[in-house]
């Protein structure tokens, strides 16, 4: 089901599997300290993630594999057909992991799922961090359509600096990576085909989220238009927005140190 | 033998040089593109008007010459096919032709959001044509799903559910409710039902997707191989026969069909010159797309995923059709004078033993005059000889065999 926690560079990552909504959900865990729940992008876990390693130095990180993604079995989750369903699965995963008071960090697509979770989460949600979040409809631009390009093309589009992509995935990602991306894409298609990666109701629903929120966007995000981060900032009652210069969609992969510092500072505030 | 004429209705006025103007990047390399993102600024409606009307004249001739059927299909957002809705030409032909069967191969069921409307349209075509409709169904290619913005993950599920709904709308009195997985209707009660009772024949075309062959066999719907060679046709037959036996019947020639590219001309030289046009279409036209468009996420069988992943990443080339002379040897592409074509088609019938034969007569930039000439030679010389030969071989079509129209429906009532 998963690429296993060994895909994460540093030691001390473990993997647990818990039953949620009738199916197994695997979670990579590391670190100690206040609980932080990190939700991945729609193209799954990256091989190695310095951002998570850095965060694990100060926090107790839970980093799930979305069901069906990353070499999973999309057909086994055939009922999972919209982002709110996934948000509910993730919301139910938190108590299943014993996380009662938790901050949530969502990356890209995971930012959308985190936002959906926050709209129905009262006490217990400490803080919310949305990194280049999808999920709201841009007024002028469009969210990059992954379904008419290859999975590798999509992953490359997430970077301002292609050399950083190649440092992580290699100049030619291996077959195992491509196969993982293919299941990611199928699940993303099940969940986000139409409307493509937004929920028109979300800005209204976000008005009820009281947890402090930090939004971080790459200044050169080719996947999610910059205006989406601004819509989030304006819709959340207690949010600040920070931009990382010369950075694409995958802020955690392009500037892991910068993002980890921003997130840690915000979570400790 | 049911013998029908087919053309993909190419936008023959299209200038292939325009393909160089819309490029995409596949696996880091620039590639010309002739579908989906190839701009319709290169569609000229003056030429379109002329071509649609020339095509109608050709179909009229097909009817007058006594062909058994006209096969129609549809494709979208590409110059290789000018028919984006198979029911449109079917409607026109229902009114303008007299005897020929109107064979739709077919309506792409998954891209219909309202299969009840489809059931209505087909019923009207059947009534206006006085019972000449054959209603084939297809899954639709990847591009068809993308352009219609229908989630390709659910393509097969929608195909099967839409089929079930159309059959119920045709065969059971309304009003009834439909609460399916992909389709829901408060009231299904179409005030148009087929003239052929309980419903028109359903034929399924394909390129050997195993799941579809099994599905067709288990419904007792004839399966037509699209340009399949002898080996693939045999594989189709083996799968079909095994599935048919598992549900309790023995299929015969009436359960099998074959589409072949087949151009006839007065001389060998002219036939070969025009035959080149088919390759221009197959090798250049339809090949110029992103692999992801043809096989979007979740569309194909999981068993094909490994090959697809390598193709999409540019590490394995797309399978392109073999060169035309190889295809001539394989008899998936036949061209020549009537005598030559007759001999070749006889070999096809000897091998494939099909009751339904569709001849894809014209393509590419073959002009109206040569198209008409081909249809005349096909209708006056090839067709009588081939139908006679099929009779000797006992290759009955579904009408001649009075075959059940499905596993559930033993016979069709006389119209």
mmCIF file of N, CA, C and O in Angstrom, chain A residues 193-194, chain B residues 74 76 106-115 118 136-142 144-163 166 182-183 212 215 299:
data_model
loop_
_atom_site.group_PDB
_atom_site.id
_atom_site.type_symbol
_atom_site.label_atom_id
_atom_site.label_comp_id
_atom_site.label_asym_id
_atom_site.label_seq_id
_atom_site.Cartn_x
_atom_site.Cartn_y
_atom_site.Cartn_z
ATOM 1 N N UNK A 193 -11.928 15.543 -10.111
ATOM 2 C CA UNK A 193 -12.062 15.754 -11.563
ATOM 3 C C UNK A 193 -12.877 17.005 -11.896
ATOM 4 O O UNK A 193 -12.490 17.818 -12.723
ATOM 5 N N UNK A 194 -14.014 17.174 -11.227
ATOM 6 C CA UNK A 194 -14.907 18.278 -11.580
ATOM 7 C C UNK A 194 -15.747 18.673 -10.386
ATOM 8 O O UNK A 194 -16.344 17.774 -9.805
ATOM 9 N N UNK B 74 -18.444 8.717 -34.203
ATOM 10 C CA UNK B 74 -18.196 10.100 -33.816
ATOM 11 C C UNK B 74 -16.862 10.239 -33.101
ATOM 12 O O UNK B 74 -16.387 9.313 -32.425
ATOM 13 N N UNK B 76 -14.264 13.797 -31.482
ATOM 14 C CA UNK B 76 -14.356 15.207 -31.095
ATOM 15 C C UNK B 76 -13.002 15.900 -31.154
ATOM 16 O O UNK B 76 -11.966 15.260 -30.995
ATOM 17 N N UNK B 106 -20.222 3.975 -32.481
ATOM 18 C CA UNK B 106 -21.556 3.988 -31.894
ATOM 19 C C UNK B 106 -21.676 5.227 -31.038
ATOM 20 O O UNK B 106 -20.832 6.115 -31.021
ATOM 21 N N UNK B 107 -22.712 5.220 -30.246
ATOM 22 C CA UNK B 107 -22.837 6.303 -29.256
ATOM 23 C C UNK B 107 -21.915 6.014 -28.069
ATOM 24 O O UNK B 107 -22.007 4.955 -27.454
ATOM 25 N N UNK B 108 -21.056 6.984 -27.720
ATOM 26 C CA UNK B 108 -20.169 6.776 -26.566
ATOM 27 C C UNK B 108 -20.966 6.977 -25.270
ATOM 28 O O UNK B 108 -21.150 8.098 -24.792
ATOM 29 N N UNK B 109 -21.467 5.897 -24.729
ATOM 30 C CA UNK B 109 -22.402 5.992 -23.595
ATOM 31 C C UNK B 109 -21.863 6.804 -22.410
ATOM 32 O O UNK B 109 -22.598 7.622 -21.855
ATOM 33 N N UNK B 110 -20.600 6.598 -22.002
ATOM 34 C CA UNK B 110 -20.185 7.283 -20.765
ATOM 35 C C UNK B 110 -20.218 8.804 -20.856
ATOM 36 O O UNK B 110 -20.339 9.471 -19.832
ATOM 37 N N UNK B 111 -20.096 9.352 -22.065
ATOM 38 C CA UNK B 111 -20.062 10.818 -22.128
ATOM 39 C C UNK B 111 -21.463 11.426 -22.136
ATOM 40 O O UNK B 111 -21.607 12.637 -22.131
ATOM 41 N N UNK B 112 -22.479 10.569 -22.144
ATOM 42 C CA UNK B 112 -23.847 11.081 -22.018
ATOM 43 C C UNK B 112 -24.181 11.277 -20.535
ATOM 44 O O UNK B 112 -24.111 10.349 -19.743
ATOM 45 N N UNK B 113 -24.571 12.499 -20.190
ATOM 46 C CA UNK B 113 -25.028 12.734 -18.822
ATOM 47 C C UNK B 113 -26.501 12.387 -18.673
ATOM 48 O O UNK B 113 -27.005 12.274 -17.560
ATOM 49 N N UNK B 114 -27.192 12.279 -19.813
ATOM 50 C CA UNK B 114 -28.617 11.942 -19.733
ATOM 51 C C UNK B 114 -28.946 10.815 -20.724
ATOM 52 O O UNK B 114 -29.362 11.061 -21.856
ATOM 53 N N UNK B 115 -28.769 9.563 -20.301
ATOM 54 C CA UNK B 115 -29.048 8.440 -21.203
ATOM 55 C C UNK B 115 -30.531 8.336 -21.588
ATOM 56 O O UNK B 115 -30.848 7.689 -22.589
ATOM 57 N N UNK B 118 -30.787 10.076 -24.700
ATOM 58 C CA UNK B 118 -30.215 9.225 -25.752
ATOM 59 C C UNK B 118 -31.247 8.191 -26.203
ATOM 60 O O UNK B 118 -31.442 7.981 -27.412
ATOM 61 N N UNK B 136 -25.359 0.790 -31.985
ATOM 62 C CA UNK B 136 -24.144 0.338 -31.308
ATOM 63 C C UNK B 136 -23.739 1.288 -30.210
ATOM 64 O O UNK B 136 -24.120 2.467 -30.204
ATOM 65 N N UNK B 137 -22.987 0.748 -29.270
ATOM 66 C CA UNK B 137 -22.501 1.577 -28.157
ATOM 67 C C UNK B 137 -21.000 1.386 -27.999
ATOM 68 O O UNK B 137 -20.481 0.282 -28.197
ATOM 69 N N UNK B 138 -20.328 2.461 -27.621
ATOM 70 C CA UNK B 138 -18.879 2.398 -27.359
ATOM 71 C C UNK B 138 -18.568 3.100 -26.045
ATOM 72 O O UNK B 138 -19.402 3.846 -25.514
ATOM 73 N N UNK B 139 -17.349 2.871 -25.547
ATOM 74 C CA UNK B 139 -16.925 3.555 -24.323
ATOM 75 C C UNK B 139 -16.450 4.965 -24.622
ATOM 76 O O UNK B 139 -16.406 5.810 -23.747
ATOM 77 N N UNK B 140 -16.062 5.215 -25.875
ATOM 78 C CA UNK B 140 -15.486 6.516 -26.223
ATOM 79 C C UNK B 140 -14.005 6.513 -25.893
ATOM 80 O O UNK B 140 -13.587 5.930 -24.893
ATOM 81 N N UNK B 141 -13.232 7.145 -26.746
ATOM 82 C CA UNK B 141 -11.796 7.240 -26.489
ATOM 83 C C UNK B 141 -11.510 8.198 -25.356
ATOM 84 O O UNK B 141 -12.403 8.894 -24.860
ATOM 85 N N UNK B 142 -10.254 8.226 -24.942
ATOM 86 C CA UNK B 142 -9.876 9.130 -23.860
ATOM 87 C C UNK B 142 -10.187 10.582 -24.168
ATOM 88 O O UNK B 142 -10.717 11.317 -23.334
ATOM 89 N N UNK B 144 -12.459 11.727 -26.057
ATOM 90 C CA UNK B 144 -13.919 11.950 -25.978
ATOM 91 C C UNK B 144 -14.332 12.234 -24.540
ATOM 92 O O UNK B 144 -15.187 13.085 -24.268
ATOM 93 N N UNK B 145 -13.739 11.517 -23.619
ATOM 94 C CA UNK B 145 -14.077 11.717 -22.203
ATOM 95 C C UNK B 145 -13.558 13.053 -21.689
ATOM 96 O O UNK B 145 -14.253 13.767 -20.971
ATOM 97 N N UNK B 146 -12.335 13.398 -22.091
ATOM 98 C CA UNK B 146 -11.754 14.649 -21.603
ATOM 99 C C UNK B 146 -12.534 15.847 -22.147
ATOM 100 O O UNK B 146 -12.883 16.760 -21.400
ATOM 101 N N UNK B 147 -12.811 15.830 -23.458
ATOM 102 C CA UNK B 147 -13.496 17.002 -24.030
ATOM 103 C C UNK B 147 -14.915 17.156 -23.467
ATOM 104 O O UNK B 147 -15.421 18.257 -23.384
ATOM 105 N N UNK B 148 -15.535 16.041 -23.092
ATOM 106 C CA UNK B 148 -16.877 16.124 -22.506
ATOM 107 C C UNK B 148 -16.800 16.383 -20.997
ATOM 108 O O UNK B 148 -17.827 16.544 -20.338
ATOM 109 N N UNK B 149 -15.568 16.418 -20.488
ATOM 110 C CA UNK B 149 -15.324 16.587 -19.046
ATOM 111 C C UNK B 149 -16.043 15.532 -18.207
ATOM 112 O O UNK B 149 -16.647 15.834 -17.175
ATOM 113 N N UNK B 150 -15.995 14.314 -18.713
ATOM 114 C CA UNK B 150 -16.557 13.181 -17.968
ATOM 115 C C UNK B 150 -15.386 12.409 -17.352
ATOM 116 O O UNK B 150 -14.431 12.066 -18.042
ATOM 117 N N UNK B 151 -15.490 12.152 -16.089
ATOM 118 C CA UNK B 151 -14.392 11.532 -15.347
ATOM 119 C C UNK B 151 -14.055 10.154 -15.935
ATOM 120 O O UNK B 151 -14.870 9.233 -15.868
ATOM 121 N N UNK B 152 -12.850 10.000 -16.501
ATOM 122 C CA UNK B 152 -12.523 8.726 -17.158
ATOM 123 C C UNK B 152 -12.433 7.549 -16.198
ATOM 124 O O UNK B 152 -12.558 6.399 -16.619
ATOM 125 N N UNK B 153 -12.268 7.835 -14.925
ATOM 126 C CA UNK B 153 -12.197 6.760 -13.929
ATOM 127 C C UNK B 153 -13.485 5.928 -13.954
ATOM 128 O O UNK B 153 -13.463 4.726 -13.731
ATOM 129 N N UNK B 154 -14.589 6.595 -14.241
ATOM 130 C CA UNK B 154 -15.882 5.904 -14.165
ATOM 131 C C UNK B 154 -16.396 5.483 -15.541
ATOM 132 O O UNK B 154 -17.578 5.187 -15.703
ATOM 133 N N UNK B 155 -15.495 5.509 -16.531
ATOM 134 C CA UNK B 155 -15.916 5.245 -17.901
ATOM 135 C C UNK B 155 -16.665 3.921 -18.038
ATOM 136 O O UNK B 155 -17.781 3.866 -18.574
ATOM 137 N N UNK B 156 -16.091 2.831 -17.536
ATOM 138 C CA UNK B 156 -16.750 1.541 -17.734
ATOM 139 C C UNK B 156 -18.029 1.434 -16.905
ATOM 140 O O UNK B 156 -19.038 0.901 -17.372
ATOM 141 N N UNK B 157 -17.994 1.958 -15.703
ATOM 142 C CA UNK B 157 -19.206 1.920 -14.873
ATOM 143 C C UNK B 157 -20.336 2.706 -15.539
ATOM 144 O O UNK B 157 -21.493 2.263 -15.553
ATOM 145 N N UNK B 158 -19.998 3.869 -16.076
ATOM 146 C CA UNK B 158 -21.031 4.683 -16.738
ATOM 147 C C UNK B 158 -21.514 3.997 -18.007
ATOM 148 O O UNK B 158 -22.700 4.063 -18.348
ATOM 149 N N UNK B 159 -20.608 3.349 -18.735
ATOM 150 C CA UNK B 159 -20.996 2.620 -19.947
ATOM 151 C C UNK B 159 -22.070 1.591 -19.604
ATOM 152 O O UNK B 159 -23.129 1.529 -20.232
ATOM 153 N N UNK B 160 -21.804 0.811 -18.586
ATOM 154 C CA UNK B 160 -22.720 -0.281 -18.262
ATOM 155 C C UNK B 160 -24.030 0.244 -17.680
ATOM 156 O O UNK B 160 -25.113 -0.239 -18.019
ATOM 157 N N UNK B 161 -23.929 1.277 -16.828
ATOM 158 C CA UNK B 161 -25.173 1.786 -16.237
ATOM 159 C C UNK B 161 -26.029 2.515 -17.273
ATOM 160 O O UNK B 161 -27.259 2.346 -17.305
ATOM 161 N N UNK B 162 -25.389 3.297 -18.131
ATOM 162 C CA UNK B 162 -26.155 4.009 -19.164
ATOM 163 C C UNK B 162 -26.832 3.001 -20.091
ATOM 164 O O UNK B 162 -27.990 3.188 -20.496
ATOM 165 N N UNK B 163 -26.111 1.935 -20.436
ATOM 166 C CA UNK B 163 -26.702 0.880 -21.260
ATOM 167 C C UNK B 163 -27.951 0.304 -20.593
ATOM 168 O O UNK B 163 -29.015 0.183 -21.202
ATOM 169 N N UNK B 166 -30.809 2.793 -20.786
ATOM 170 C CA UNK B 166 -31.387 2.921 -22.133
ATOM 171 C C UNK B 166 -32.282 1.718 -22.423
ATOM 172 O O UNK B 166 -33.416 1.870 -22.906
ATOM 173 N N UNK B 182 -24.266 6.349 -11.017
ATOM 174 C CA UNK B 182 -23.836 7.524 -11.777
ATOM 175 C C UNK B 182 -25.000 8.313 -12.365
ATOM 176 O O UNK B 182 -24.818 9.448 -12.798
ATOM 177 N N UNK B 183 -26.162 7.707 -12.438
ATOM 178 C CA UNK B 183 -27.319 8.395 -13.016
ATOM 179 C C UNK B 183 -28.498 8.304 -12.065
ATOM 180 O O UNK B 183 -28.768 7.233 -11.512
ATOM 181 N N UNK B 212 -14.604 -5.644 -22.718
ATOM 182 C CA UNK B 212 -15.736 -5.295 -23.578
ATOM 183 C C UNK B 212 -16.193 -6.498 -24.399
ATOM 184 O O UNK B 212 -17.395 -6.699 -24.609
ATOM 185 N N UNK B 215 -18.199 -8.569 -22.099
ATOM 186 C CA UNK B 215 -19.481 -7.902 -21.835
ATOM 187 C C UNK B 215 -20.433 -8.109 -23.017
ATOM 188 O O UNK B 215 -21.615 -8.430 -22.833
ATOM 189 N N UNK B 299 -8.809 5.085 -16.972
ATOM 190 C CA UNK B 299 -9.610 4.691 -18.134
ATOM 191 C C UNK B 299 -9.309 3.254 -18.549
ATOM 192 O O UNK B 299 -10.197 2.491 -18.880
#
